[in-house]
JSON list of C-alpha atoms in Angstrom, two decimals:
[
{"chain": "A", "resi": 1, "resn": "UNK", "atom": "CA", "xyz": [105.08, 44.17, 188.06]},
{"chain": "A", "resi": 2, "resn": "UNK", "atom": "CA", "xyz": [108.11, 42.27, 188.72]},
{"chain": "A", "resi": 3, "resn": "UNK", "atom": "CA", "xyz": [107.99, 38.67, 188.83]},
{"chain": "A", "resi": 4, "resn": "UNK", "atom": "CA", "xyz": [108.07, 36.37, 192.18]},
{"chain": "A", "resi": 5, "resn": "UNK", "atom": "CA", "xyz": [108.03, 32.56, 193.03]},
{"chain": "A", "resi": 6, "resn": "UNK", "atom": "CA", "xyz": [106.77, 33.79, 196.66]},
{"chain": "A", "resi": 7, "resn": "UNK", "atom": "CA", "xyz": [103.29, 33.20, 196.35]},
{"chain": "A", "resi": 8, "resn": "UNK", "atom": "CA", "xyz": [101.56, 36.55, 197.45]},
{"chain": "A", "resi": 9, "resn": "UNK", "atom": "CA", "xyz": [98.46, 36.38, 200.22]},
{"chain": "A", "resi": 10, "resn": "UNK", "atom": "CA", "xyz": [96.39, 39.66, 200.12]},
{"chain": "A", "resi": 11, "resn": "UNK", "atom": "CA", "xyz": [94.26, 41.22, 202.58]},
{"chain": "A", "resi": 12, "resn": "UNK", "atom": "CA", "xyz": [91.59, 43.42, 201.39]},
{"chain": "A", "resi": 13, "resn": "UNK", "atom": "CA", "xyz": [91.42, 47.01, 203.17]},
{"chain": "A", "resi": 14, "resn": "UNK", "atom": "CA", "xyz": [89.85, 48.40, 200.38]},
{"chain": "A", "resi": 15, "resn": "UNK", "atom": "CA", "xyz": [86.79, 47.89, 198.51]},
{"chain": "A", "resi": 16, "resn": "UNK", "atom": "CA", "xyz": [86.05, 45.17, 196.40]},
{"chain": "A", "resi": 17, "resn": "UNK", "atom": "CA", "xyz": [89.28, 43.49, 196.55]},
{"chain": "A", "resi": 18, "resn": "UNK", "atom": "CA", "xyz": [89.53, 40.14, 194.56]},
{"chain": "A", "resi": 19, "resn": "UNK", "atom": "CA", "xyz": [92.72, 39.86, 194.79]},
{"chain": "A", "resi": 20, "resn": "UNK", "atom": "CA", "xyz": [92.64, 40.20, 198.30]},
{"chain": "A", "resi": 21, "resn": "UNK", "atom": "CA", "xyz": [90.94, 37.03, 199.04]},
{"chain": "A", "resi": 22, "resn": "UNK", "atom": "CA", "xyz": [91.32, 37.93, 202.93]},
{"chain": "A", "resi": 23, "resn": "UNK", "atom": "CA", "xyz": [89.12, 40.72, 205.10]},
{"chain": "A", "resi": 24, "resn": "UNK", "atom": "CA", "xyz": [90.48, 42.13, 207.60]},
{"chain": "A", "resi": 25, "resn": "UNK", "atom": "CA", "xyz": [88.58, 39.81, 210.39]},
{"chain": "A", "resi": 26, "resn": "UNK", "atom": "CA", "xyz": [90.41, 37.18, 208.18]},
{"chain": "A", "resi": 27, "resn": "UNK", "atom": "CA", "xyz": [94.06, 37.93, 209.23]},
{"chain": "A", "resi": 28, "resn": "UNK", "atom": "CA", "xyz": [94.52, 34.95, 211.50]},
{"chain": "A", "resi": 29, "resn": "UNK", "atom": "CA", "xyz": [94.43, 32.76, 208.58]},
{"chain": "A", "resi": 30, "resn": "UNK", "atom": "CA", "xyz": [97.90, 34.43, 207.66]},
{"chain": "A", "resi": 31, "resn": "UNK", "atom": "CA", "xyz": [99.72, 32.33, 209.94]},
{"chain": "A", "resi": 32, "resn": "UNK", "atom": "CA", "xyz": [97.82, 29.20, 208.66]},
{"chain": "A", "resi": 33, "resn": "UNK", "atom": "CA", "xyz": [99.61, 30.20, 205.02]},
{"chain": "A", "resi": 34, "resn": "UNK", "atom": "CA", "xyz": [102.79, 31.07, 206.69]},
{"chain": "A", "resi": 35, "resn": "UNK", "atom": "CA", "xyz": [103.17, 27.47, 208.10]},
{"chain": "A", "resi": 36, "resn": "UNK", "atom": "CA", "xyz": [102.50, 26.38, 204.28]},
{"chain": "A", "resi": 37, "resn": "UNK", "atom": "CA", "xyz": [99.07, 25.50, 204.52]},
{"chain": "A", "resi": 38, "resn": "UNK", "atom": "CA", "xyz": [97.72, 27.18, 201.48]},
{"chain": "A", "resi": 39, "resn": "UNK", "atom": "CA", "xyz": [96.72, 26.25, 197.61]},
{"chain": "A", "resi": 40, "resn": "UNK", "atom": "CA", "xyz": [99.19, 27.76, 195.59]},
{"chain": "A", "resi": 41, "resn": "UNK", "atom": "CA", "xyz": [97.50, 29.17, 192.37]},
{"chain": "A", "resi": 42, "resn": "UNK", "atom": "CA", "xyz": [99.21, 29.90, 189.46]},
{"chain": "A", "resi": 43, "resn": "UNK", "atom": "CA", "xyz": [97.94, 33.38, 187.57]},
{"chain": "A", "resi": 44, "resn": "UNK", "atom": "CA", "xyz": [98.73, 34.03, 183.69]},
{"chain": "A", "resi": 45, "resn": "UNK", "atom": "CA", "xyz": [100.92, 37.68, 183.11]},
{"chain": "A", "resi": 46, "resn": "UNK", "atom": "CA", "xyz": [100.59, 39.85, 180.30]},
{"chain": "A", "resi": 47, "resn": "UNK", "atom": "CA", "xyz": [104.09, 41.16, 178.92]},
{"chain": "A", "resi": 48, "resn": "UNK", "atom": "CA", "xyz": [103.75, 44.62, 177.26]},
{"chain": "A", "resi": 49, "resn": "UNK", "atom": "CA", "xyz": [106.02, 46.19, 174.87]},
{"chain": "A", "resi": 50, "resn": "UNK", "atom": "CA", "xyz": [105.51, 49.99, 173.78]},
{"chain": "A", "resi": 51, "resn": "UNK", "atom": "CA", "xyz": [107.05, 50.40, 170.26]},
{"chain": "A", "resi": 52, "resn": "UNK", "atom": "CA", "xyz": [108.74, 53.68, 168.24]},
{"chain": "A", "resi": 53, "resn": "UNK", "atom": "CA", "xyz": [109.92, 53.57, 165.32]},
{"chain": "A", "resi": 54, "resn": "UNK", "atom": "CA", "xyz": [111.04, 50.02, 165.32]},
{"chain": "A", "resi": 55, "resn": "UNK", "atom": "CA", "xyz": [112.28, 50.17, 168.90]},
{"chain": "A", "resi": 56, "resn": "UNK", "atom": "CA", "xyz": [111.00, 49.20, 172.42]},
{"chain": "A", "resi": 57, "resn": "UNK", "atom": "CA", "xyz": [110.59, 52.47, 174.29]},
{"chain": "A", "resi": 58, "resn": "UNK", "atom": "CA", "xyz": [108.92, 50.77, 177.26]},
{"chain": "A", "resi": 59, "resn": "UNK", "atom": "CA", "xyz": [108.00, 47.08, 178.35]},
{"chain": "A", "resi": 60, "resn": "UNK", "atom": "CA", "xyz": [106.69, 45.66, 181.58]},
{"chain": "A", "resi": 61, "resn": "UNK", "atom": "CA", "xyz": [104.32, 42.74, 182.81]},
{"chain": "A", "resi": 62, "resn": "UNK", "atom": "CA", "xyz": [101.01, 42.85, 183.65]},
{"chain": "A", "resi": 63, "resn": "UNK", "atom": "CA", "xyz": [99.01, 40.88, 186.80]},
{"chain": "A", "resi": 64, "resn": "UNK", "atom": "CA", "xyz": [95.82, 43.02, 186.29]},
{"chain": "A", "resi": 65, "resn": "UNK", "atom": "CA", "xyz": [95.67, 44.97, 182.63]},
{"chain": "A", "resi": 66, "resn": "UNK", "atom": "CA", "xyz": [97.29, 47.56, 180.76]},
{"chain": "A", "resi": 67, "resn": "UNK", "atom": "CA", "xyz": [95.30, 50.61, 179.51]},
{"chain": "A", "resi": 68, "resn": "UNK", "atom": "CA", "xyz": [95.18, 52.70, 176.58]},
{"chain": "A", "resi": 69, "resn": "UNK", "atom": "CA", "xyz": [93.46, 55.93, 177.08]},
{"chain": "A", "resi": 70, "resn": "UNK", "atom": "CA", "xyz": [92.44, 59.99, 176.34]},
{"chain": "A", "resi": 71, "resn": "UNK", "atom": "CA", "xyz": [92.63, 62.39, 178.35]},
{"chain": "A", "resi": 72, "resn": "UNK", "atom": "CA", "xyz": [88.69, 63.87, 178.50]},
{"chain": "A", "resi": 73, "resn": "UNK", "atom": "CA", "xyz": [88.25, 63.35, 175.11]},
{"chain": "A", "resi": 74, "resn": "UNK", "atom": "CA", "xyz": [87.77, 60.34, 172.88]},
{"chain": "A", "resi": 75, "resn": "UNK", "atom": "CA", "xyz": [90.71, 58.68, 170.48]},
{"chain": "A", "resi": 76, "resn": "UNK", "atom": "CA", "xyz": [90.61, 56.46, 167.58]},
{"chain": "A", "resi": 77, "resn": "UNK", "atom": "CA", "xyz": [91.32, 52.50, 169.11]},
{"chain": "A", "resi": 78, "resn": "UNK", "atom": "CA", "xyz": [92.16, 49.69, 166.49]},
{"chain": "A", "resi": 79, "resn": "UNK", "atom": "CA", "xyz": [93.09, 46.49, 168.24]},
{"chain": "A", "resi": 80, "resn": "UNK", "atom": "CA", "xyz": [95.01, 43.58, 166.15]},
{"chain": "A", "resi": 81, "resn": "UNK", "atom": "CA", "xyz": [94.54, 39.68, 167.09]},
{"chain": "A", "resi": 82, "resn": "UNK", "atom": "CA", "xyz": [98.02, 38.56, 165.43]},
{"chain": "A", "resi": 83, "resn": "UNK", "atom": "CA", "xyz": [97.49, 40.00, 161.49]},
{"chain": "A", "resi": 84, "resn": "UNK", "atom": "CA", "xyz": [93.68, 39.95, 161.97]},
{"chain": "A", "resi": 85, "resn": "UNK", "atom": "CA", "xyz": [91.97, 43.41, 162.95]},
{"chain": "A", "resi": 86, "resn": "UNK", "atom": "CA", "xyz": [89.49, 42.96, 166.17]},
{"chain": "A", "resi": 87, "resn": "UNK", "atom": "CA", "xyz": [88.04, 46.08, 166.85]},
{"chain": "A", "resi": 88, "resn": "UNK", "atom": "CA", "xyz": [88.28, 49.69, 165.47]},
{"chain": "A", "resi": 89, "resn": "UNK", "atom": "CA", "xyz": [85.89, 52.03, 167.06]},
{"chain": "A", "resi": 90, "resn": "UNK", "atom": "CA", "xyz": [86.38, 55.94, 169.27]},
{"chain": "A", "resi": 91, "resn": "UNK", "atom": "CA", "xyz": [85.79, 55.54, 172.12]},
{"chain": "A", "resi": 92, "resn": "UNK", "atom": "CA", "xyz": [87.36, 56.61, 175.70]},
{"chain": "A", "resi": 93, "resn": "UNK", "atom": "CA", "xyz": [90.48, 53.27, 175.72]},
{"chain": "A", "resi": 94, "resn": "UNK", "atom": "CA", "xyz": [91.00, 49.92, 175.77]},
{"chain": "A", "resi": 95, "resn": "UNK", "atom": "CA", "xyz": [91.66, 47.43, 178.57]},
{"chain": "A", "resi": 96, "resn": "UNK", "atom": "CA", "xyz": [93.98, 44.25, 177.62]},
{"chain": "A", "resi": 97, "resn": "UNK", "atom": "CA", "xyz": [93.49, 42.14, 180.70]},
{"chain": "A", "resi": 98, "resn": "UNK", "atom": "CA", "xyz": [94.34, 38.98, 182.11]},
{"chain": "A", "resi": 99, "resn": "UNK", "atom": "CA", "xyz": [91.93, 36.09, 183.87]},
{"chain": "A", "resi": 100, "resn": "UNK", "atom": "CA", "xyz": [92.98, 37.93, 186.95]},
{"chain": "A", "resi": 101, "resn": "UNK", "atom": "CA", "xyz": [92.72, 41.74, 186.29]},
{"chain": "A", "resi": 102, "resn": "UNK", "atom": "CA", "xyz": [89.05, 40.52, 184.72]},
{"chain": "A", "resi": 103, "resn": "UNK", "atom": "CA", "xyz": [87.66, 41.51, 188.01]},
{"chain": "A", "resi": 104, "resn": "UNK", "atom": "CA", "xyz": [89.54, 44.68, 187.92]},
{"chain": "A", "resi": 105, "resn": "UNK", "atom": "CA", "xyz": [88.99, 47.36, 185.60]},
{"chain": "A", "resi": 106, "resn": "UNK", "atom": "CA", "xyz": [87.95, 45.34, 182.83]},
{"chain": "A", "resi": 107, "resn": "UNK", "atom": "CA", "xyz": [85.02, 44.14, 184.38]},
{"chain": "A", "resi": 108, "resn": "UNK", "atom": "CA", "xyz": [83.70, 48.04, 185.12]},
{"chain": "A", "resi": 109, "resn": "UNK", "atom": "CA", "xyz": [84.07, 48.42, 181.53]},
{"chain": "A", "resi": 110, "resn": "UNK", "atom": "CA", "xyz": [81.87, 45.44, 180.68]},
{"chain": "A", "resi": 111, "resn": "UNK", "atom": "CA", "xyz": [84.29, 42.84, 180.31]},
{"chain": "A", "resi": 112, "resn": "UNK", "atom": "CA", "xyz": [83.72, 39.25, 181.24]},
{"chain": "A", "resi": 113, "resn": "UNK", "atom": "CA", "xyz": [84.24, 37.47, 184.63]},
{"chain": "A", "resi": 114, "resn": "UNK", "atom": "CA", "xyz": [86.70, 35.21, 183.98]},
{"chain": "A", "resi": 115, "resn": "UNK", "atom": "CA", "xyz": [88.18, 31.83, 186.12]},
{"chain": "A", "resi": 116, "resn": "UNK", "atom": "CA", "xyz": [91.37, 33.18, 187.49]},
{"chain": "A", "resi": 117, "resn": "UNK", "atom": "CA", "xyz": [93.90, 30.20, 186.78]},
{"chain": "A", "resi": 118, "resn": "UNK", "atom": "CA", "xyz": [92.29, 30.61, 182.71]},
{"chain": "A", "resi": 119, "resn": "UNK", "atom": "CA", "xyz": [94.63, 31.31, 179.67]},
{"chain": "A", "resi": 120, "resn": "UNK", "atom": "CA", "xyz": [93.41, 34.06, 178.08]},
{"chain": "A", "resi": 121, "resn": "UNK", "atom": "CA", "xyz": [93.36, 37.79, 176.92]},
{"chain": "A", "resi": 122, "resn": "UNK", "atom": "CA", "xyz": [90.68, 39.66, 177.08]},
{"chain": "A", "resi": 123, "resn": "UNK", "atom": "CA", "xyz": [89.78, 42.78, 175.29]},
{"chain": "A", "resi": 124, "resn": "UNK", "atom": "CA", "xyz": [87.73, 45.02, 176.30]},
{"chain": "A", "resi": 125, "resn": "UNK", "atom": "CA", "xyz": [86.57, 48.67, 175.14]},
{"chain": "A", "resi": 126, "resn": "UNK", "atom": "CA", "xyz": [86.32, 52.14, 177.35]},
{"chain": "A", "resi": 127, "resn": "UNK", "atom": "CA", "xyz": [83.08, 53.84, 176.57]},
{"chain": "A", "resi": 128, "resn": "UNK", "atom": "CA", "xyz": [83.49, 52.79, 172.70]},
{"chain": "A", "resi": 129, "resn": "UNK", "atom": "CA", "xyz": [81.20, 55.31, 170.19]},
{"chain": "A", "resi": 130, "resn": "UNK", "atom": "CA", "xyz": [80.19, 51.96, 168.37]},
{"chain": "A", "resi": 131, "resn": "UNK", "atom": "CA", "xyz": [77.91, 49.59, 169.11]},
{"chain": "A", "resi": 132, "resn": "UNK", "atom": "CA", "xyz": [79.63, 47.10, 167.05]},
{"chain": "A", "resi": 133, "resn": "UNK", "atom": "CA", "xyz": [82.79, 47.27, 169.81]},
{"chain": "A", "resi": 134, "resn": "UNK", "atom": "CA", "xyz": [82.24, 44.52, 171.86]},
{"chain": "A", "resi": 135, "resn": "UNK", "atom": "CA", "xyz": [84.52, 42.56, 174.70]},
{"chain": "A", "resi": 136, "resn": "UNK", "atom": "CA", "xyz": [86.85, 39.92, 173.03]},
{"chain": "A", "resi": 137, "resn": "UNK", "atom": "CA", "xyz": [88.14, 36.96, 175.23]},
{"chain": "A", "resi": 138, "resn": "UNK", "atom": "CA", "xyz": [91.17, 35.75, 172.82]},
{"chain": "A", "resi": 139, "resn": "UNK", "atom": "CA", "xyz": [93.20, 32.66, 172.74]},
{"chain": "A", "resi": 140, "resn": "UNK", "atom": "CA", "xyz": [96.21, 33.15, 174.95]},
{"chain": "A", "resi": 141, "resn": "UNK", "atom": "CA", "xyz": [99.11, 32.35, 172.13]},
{"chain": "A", "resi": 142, "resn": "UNK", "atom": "CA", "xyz": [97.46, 35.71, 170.42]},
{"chain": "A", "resi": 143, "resn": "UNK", "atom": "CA", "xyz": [99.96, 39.10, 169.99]},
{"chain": "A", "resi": 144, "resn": "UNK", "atom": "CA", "xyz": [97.55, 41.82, 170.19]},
{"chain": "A", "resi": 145, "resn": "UNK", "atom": "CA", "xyz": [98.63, 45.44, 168.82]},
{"chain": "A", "resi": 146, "resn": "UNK", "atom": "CA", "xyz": [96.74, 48.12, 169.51]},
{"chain": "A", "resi": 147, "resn": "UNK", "atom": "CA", "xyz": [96.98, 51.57, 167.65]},
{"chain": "A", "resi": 148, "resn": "UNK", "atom": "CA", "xyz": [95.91, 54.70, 169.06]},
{"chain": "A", "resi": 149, "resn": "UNK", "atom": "CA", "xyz": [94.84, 58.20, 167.50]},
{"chain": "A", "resi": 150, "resn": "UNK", "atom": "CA", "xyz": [94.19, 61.52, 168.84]},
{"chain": "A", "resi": 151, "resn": "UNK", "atom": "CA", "xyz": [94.61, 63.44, 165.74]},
{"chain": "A", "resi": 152, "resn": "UNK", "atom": "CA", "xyz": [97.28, 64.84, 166.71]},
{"chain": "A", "resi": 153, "resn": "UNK", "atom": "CA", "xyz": [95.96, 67.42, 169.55]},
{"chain": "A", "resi": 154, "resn": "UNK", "atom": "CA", "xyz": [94.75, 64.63, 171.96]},
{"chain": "A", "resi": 155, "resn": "UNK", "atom": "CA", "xyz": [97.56, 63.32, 174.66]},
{"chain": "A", "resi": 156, "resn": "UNK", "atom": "CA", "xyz": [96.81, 59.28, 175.07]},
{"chain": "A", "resi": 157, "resn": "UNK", "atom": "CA", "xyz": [98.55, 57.23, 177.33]},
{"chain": "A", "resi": 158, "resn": "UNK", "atom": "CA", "xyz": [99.49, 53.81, 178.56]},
{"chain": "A", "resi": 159, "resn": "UNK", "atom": "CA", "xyz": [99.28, 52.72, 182.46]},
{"chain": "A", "resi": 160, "resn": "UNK", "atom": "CA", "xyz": [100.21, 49.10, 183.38]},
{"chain": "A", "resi": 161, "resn": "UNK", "atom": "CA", "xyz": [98.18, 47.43, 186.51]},
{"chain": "A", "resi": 162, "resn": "UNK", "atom": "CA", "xyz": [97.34, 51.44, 187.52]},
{"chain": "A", "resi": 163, "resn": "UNK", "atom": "CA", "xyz": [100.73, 52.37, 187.27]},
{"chain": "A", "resi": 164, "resn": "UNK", "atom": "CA", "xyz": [102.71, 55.64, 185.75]},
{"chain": "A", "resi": 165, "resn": "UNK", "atom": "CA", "xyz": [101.22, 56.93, 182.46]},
{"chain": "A", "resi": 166, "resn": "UNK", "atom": "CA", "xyz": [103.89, 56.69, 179.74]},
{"chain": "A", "resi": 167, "resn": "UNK", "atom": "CA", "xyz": [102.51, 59.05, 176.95]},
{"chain": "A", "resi": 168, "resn": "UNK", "atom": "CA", "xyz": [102.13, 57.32, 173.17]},
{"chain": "A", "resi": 169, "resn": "UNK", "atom": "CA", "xyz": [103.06, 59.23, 170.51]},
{"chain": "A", "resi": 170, "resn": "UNK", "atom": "CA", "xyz": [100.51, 58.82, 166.87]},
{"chain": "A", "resi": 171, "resn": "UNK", "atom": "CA", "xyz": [102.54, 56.22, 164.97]},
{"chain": "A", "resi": 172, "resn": "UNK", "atom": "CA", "xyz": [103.07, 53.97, 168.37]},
{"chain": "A", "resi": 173, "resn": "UNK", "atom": "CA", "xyz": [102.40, 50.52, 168.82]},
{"chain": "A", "resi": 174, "resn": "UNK", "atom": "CA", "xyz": [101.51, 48.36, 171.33]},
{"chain": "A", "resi": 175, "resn": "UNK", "atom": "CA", "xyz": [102.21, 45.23, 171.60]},
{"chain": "A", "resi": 176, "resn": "UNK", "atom": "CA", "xyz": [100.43, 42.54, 174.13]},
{"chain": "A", "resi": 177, "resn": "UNK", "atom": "CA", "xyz": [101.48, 39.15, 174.50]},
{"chain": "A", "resi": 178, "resn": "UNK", "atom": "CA", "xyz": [101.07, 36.02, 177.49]},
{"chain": "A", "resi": 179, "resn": "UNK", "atom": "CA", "xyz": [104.40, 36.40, 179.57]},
{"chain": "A", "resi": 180, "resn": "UNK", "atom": "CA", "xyz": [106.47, 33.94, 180.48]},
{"chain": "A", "resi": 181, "resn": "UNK", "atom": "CA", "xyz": [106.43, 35.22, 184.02]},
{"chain": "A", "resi": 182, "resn": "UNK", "atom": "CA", "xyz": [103.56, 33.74, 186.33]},
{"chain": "A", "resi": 183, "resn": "UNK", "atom": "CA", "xyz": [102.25, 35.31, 189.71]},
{"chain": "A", "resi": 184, "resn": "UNK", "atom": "CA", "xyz": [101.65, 32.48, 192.65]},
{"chain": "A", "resi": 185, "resn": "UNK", "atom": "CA", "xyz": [98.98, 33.72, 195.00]},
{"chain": "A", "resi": 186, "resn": "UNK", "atom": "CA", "xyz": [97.92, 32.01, 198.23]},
{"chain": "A", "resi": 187, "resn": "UNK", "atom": "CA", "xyz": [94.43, 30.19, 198.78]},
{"chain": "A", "resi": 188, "resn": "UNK", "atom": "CA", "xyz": [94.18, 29.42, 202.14]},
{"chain": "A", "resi": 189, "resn": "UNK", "atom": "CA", "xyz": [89.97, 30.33, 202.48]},
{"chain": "A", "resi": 190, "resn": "UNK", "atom": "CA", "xyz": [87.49, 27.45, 202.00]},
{"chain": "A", "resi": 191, "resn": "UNK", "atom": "CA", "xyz": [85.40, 30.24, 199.48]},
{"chain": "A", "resi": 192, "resn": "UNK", "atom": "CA", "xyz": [85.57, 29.16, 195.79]},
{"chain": "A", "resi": 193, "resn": "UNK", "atom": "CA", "xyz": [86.45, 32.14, 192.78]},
{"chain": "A", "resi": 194, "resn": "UNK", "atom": "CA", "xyz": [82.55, 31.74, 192.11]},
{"chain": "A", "resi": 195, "resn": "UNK", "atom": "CA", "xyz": [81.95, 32.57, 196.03]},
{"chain": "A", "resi": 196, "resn": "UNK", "atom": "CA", "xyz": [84.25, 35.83, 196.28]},
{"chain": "A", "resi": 197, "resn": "UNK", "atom": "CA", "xyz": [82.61, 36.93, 193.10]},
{"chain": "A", "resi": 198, "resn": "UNK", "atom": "CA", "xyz": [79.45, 36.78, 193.80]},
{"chain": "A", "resi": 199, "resn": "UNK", "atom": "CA", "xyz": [80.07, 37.72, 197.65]},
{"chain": "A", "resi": 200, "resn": "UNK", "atom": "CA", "xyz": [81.92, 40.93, 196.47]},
{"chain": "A", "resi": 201, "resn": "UNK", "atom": "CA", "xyz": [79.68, 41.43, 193.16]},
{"chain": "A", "resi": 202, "resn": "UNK", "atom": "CA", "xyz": [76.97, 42.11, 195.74]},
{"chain": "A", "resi": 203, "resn": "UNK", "atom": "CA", "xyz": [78.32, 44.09, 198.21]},
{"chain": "A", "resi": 204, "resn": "UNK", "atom": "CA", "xyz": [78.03, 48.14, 198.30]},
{"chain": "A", "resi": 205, "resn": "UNK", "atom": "CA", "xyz": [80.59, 50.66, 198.71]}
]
């Protein structure tokens, strides 16, 4: 995701949407935000760095999460908090999300809802083969470095906030760390995060 000062205002045509904080019935508080009447909230970003060999292949920033996953088959996850090892477990992935993407993928997976102007990382396992794997919420100075293996048959990839899949290669390593970047989003509704959440937590498809 590139990085913007314009604080973003999101209307929800979708689903669930948190993001979104707007429905479409909603739209006529755009102009209230365009005239600058609106909360500015500041969101933490995630910056990711695939490494080979020594080298960066790939970086970007996360709003949402970046993903490690197989491809219909499970892989070997080992996640690192700094020097310290977290989790090691097969399983399907592993989501490394921010406050904001906590509603997102991470929270399908069994992560934690989490306040969306927080500090932290959050890891969380894909359909882990170990009961033992459970969701982390980490300190937001942490550099967490995951490892994937597929034993050498299995393609596993990385996607960043549902982007492209980059493919990892066995002796990969990725590296997660709080960005320097921040994402400005517009509150111009009178519904708290704890509102939205439950309002959209209980709605069906």
């Amino acid at each position: 995701m590139t990085h913007t000062s314009v604080p973003i205002l999101g209307v929800n045509l979708g689903h669930k949407g948190f993001l979104a904080e707007l429905a479409p019935e909603d739209t006529k508080l755009i102009l209230k935000a365009a005239k600058g009447d609106f909360r500015p909230i500041s969101r933490m970003m995630l910056d990711v760095s695939l490494v080979r060999d020594g080298e960066i292949v790939y970086s970007d920033s996360a709003l949402n999460e970046a993903v490690v996953c197989g491809t219909a088959a499970t892989i070997q996850i080992t996640a690192y908090g700094d020097d310290s090892k977290i989790i090691d477990y097969k399983g399907d992935g592993i989501i490394l999300a921010t406050p904001t993407g906590s509603t997102a993928y991470s929270l399908s997976a069994g992560g934690s809802l989490v306040e969306p102007t927080a500090e932290n990382i959050l890891v969380t396992p894909i359909c882990a083969h170990d009961i033992s794997a459970r969701p982390f919420v980490l300190a937001p100075d942490r550099l967490v470095t995951v490892k994937a293996d597929g034993r050498g048959k299995r393609p596993i990839w990385l996607s960043v906030d549902g982007g492209e899949l980059i493919p990892i290669k066995a002796e990969d390593e990725l590296r997660v760390q709080k960005s320097k970047n921040r994402a400005v989003t517009a509150h111009v509704s009178s519904k708290s995060f704890y509102d939205i959440a439950f309002e959209k937590l209980g709605e069906k498809l």
